[in-house]
Amino acid sequence: MADKGIPSWPKVTIRLYDDHNAEVKIAGRSHPVNHHDPRQAAIQLVSERAAQLGRPVKATAVESDGASWPLIIHPDGQVESVDVDVKSKKPIWPIIVATVLAGVLIAGTVIYLVVLRPTGPDTTQPTVSPKLPELPGPSVGPDQFSARPAPPGWTTTASWTVDLDPDTKPAVSPNGREVAIITQDEKIAVFDSTGKVLWQDKVPRGAETPVYTTIDGKPVVAVVAPESLYYWAGDGAEAVELELPNSADVQFFGSSPLVVLGSEGGASVVSGGELKALPRPQRLTTVLLAEGDKGLSARYTGPLFWDQPGKDAVPLLPAKPKGATVINHIVAASPGRVLVIWNTTVADKVMPVVHNSATGAAVAICPTSAPNKAAGWQWMPDQAGKVAAWGECLINLTSGKTSLYKDFQPLSITGSTIYGQVLSDLVAGTPGGKFRPQVKGTARPWGIAGTRAIVVHDGTLYALDPAK
C-alpha cells in the first residue's frame, strides 16, 4: 500500500527482542511488552493509538536481528506493508500481512506484525529510511502588496504569496534560505526564497507558529502542538515527536527549546531525541533558557548557573565593568547573551550591560540611566547576533559600541535595521546611524528570505521584491 497522505506523526517503532518481549515506542514514549505473542500485543497497542487519532499510523517494525520493515496499522487492527523498491532474490515482505476485516484483533483473526522467523542469513532486507508523505501543495503565486506601505528598500511587488493559518506567523531561517508557515489546512510547509515548496507535513490542529532552533547540535524547525513537540531536520526526513507532560510550556528564548513543567515541576531540555530533566535548580533561581542540553538559570542579584542533566551546576559570574559597584539584578538572556543591570557610584543611576553567557565578559555597556526607566526597557536582538536594541540603548554587537535614543521602544529587527517607536511615531534605522520616520502603518518584515522581505497582512504572506 502507498503511504501517501498519512502524517509522519506520531513516530512509532516496534522492536522485537525475543519470543516473549518487545517494546513499542510511540512519540518517544516507551511501552514494554511481555506476552506469549508480542507481535499481537504490539499491534493492539498501536491500533489503539490509531483509534484515538481516528486514522491509520505509520510504524517501523524491527526484528531482533535488526531487519526493519515499514508498516501501516489501522484503527481496526488491519496491518499493511509499505511497498519499497529493494532489489533482492528474497521476497521483500515475508510476513503475514493482508487486508483484514474490522475486528482483526478478536481471537482467531490476529494479524502478526513482523517477519516469520528467518531461516537463513540472506533474508534480512536493508532498512528503508522513512520519508514525509506526498501532499497537495498550497496555492502560491505573484501578487501586489497594496494594503499598507511597503517597508523601506522594497517594492509593492510580491514575487510569491501564500495564505497561512491566521493564528500563526511565518518563520524565516537564520541563514535566510527558508520560510516556514502553518497553512490553512493544518500543514507545515517550508519554502525556499523563490516560493518553491521544499517539503511539507501534516500537523495537529492547534499547532503554533514554527520556530527555527537547534536540537542535538543540528538546525531544525520545530512546532509546538497540544500535547507534543515536533521537529524536522529537513530534506524530507520525518518529524520527531516528543510527548509533553501536562501543563508543560515550551520556550525558545535560547538556541534550543526549554520545556518548563510549571513552577514546581522543574525544566527539561531535548537531548538524544528525548526530554531530559535538568538538575534541581539552585535555591532562589529562575531558569532563563536552554543552549543545547544545558540550561541557564539565575538568582535575581546573581550569580548565574549552567545546569546540565547528570552534572553539577557550573556558576557564572558576570565581570564587573568599570564604574559599576554591585549587580542590581539579572534581567534576561538570549543566545550567547545575558542582560545585567549594575548599580553605580551615583545613587540614581544604573548601568545596563550585555554580558557573554559563556565567559561572563562584558560585550556592550549602555549609557547609564535612571533605575525606573531602565527597568522598562525591552530586549530585541537580531537572529545573526550583530545588532540589538535594549530599550533606548542601540547596540552594535560586532564592535560593542552603543548609543542612546531617547524614548525609543524597539518593535522588530530585519537584517541590521531596527524598527521602533518614539512616542507615537514609527522610525527605522541602524545602531550608530540615522533613524528616519516611517509612514504610519508601514509593514515591518518578519525577515529576509534571499533578497525578498517577508511581510504578512490579513492572513497572507507576501515576499516583496527589493527596490532597484
Short mmCIF file of C-alpha atoms in Angstrom, two decimals, residues 65 67 94 141 146 175 183 196 200 212 217 238 245-246 263 276 278 281 284 303-304 375 411 422 426 437 448 455:
data_model
loop_
_atom_site.label_atom_id
_atom_site.label_comp_id
_atom_site.label_asym_id
_atom_site.label_seq_id
_atom_site.Cartn_x
_atom_site.Cartn_y
_atom_site.Cartn_z
CA ASP A 65 18.33 -9.44 14.11
CA ALA A 67 15.79 -6.29 9.98
CA PRO A 94 7.87 -12.27 4.08
CA GLY A 141 1.58 32.90 -6.92
CA SER A 146 -1.36 47.27 -1.70
CA ASN A 175 20.50 31.78 7.07
CA THR A 183 -1.10 26.52 6.23
CA LYS A 196 9.21 26.72 -4.13
CA GLN A 200 5.53 19.75 3.94
CA TYR A 212 13.91 27.59 13.76
CA GLY A 217 23.63 20.43 17.66
CA GLU A 238 10.07 12.58 9.08
CA PRO A 245 3.78 16.38 30.16
CA ASN A 246 0.54 18.04 31.20
CA SER A 263 6.54 26.50 38.96
CA LYS A 276 15.92 15.06 29.89
CA LEU A 278 17.71 19.45 34.34
CA PRO A 281 17.69 24.28 40.41
CA LEU A 284 16.09 31.10 44.56
CA PRO A 303 25.17 34.67 40.07
CA LEU A 304 24.06 32.59 37.10
CA ALA A 375 13.64 48.62 34.24
CA LEU A 411 9.47 46.64 17.79
CA VAL A 422 9.41 57.20 19.50
CA LEU A 426 7.32 54.79 13.71
CA PRO A 437 10.40 58.45 10.24
CA ILE A 448 14.63 38.49 4.69
CA VAL A 455 5.58 40.57 5.33
#
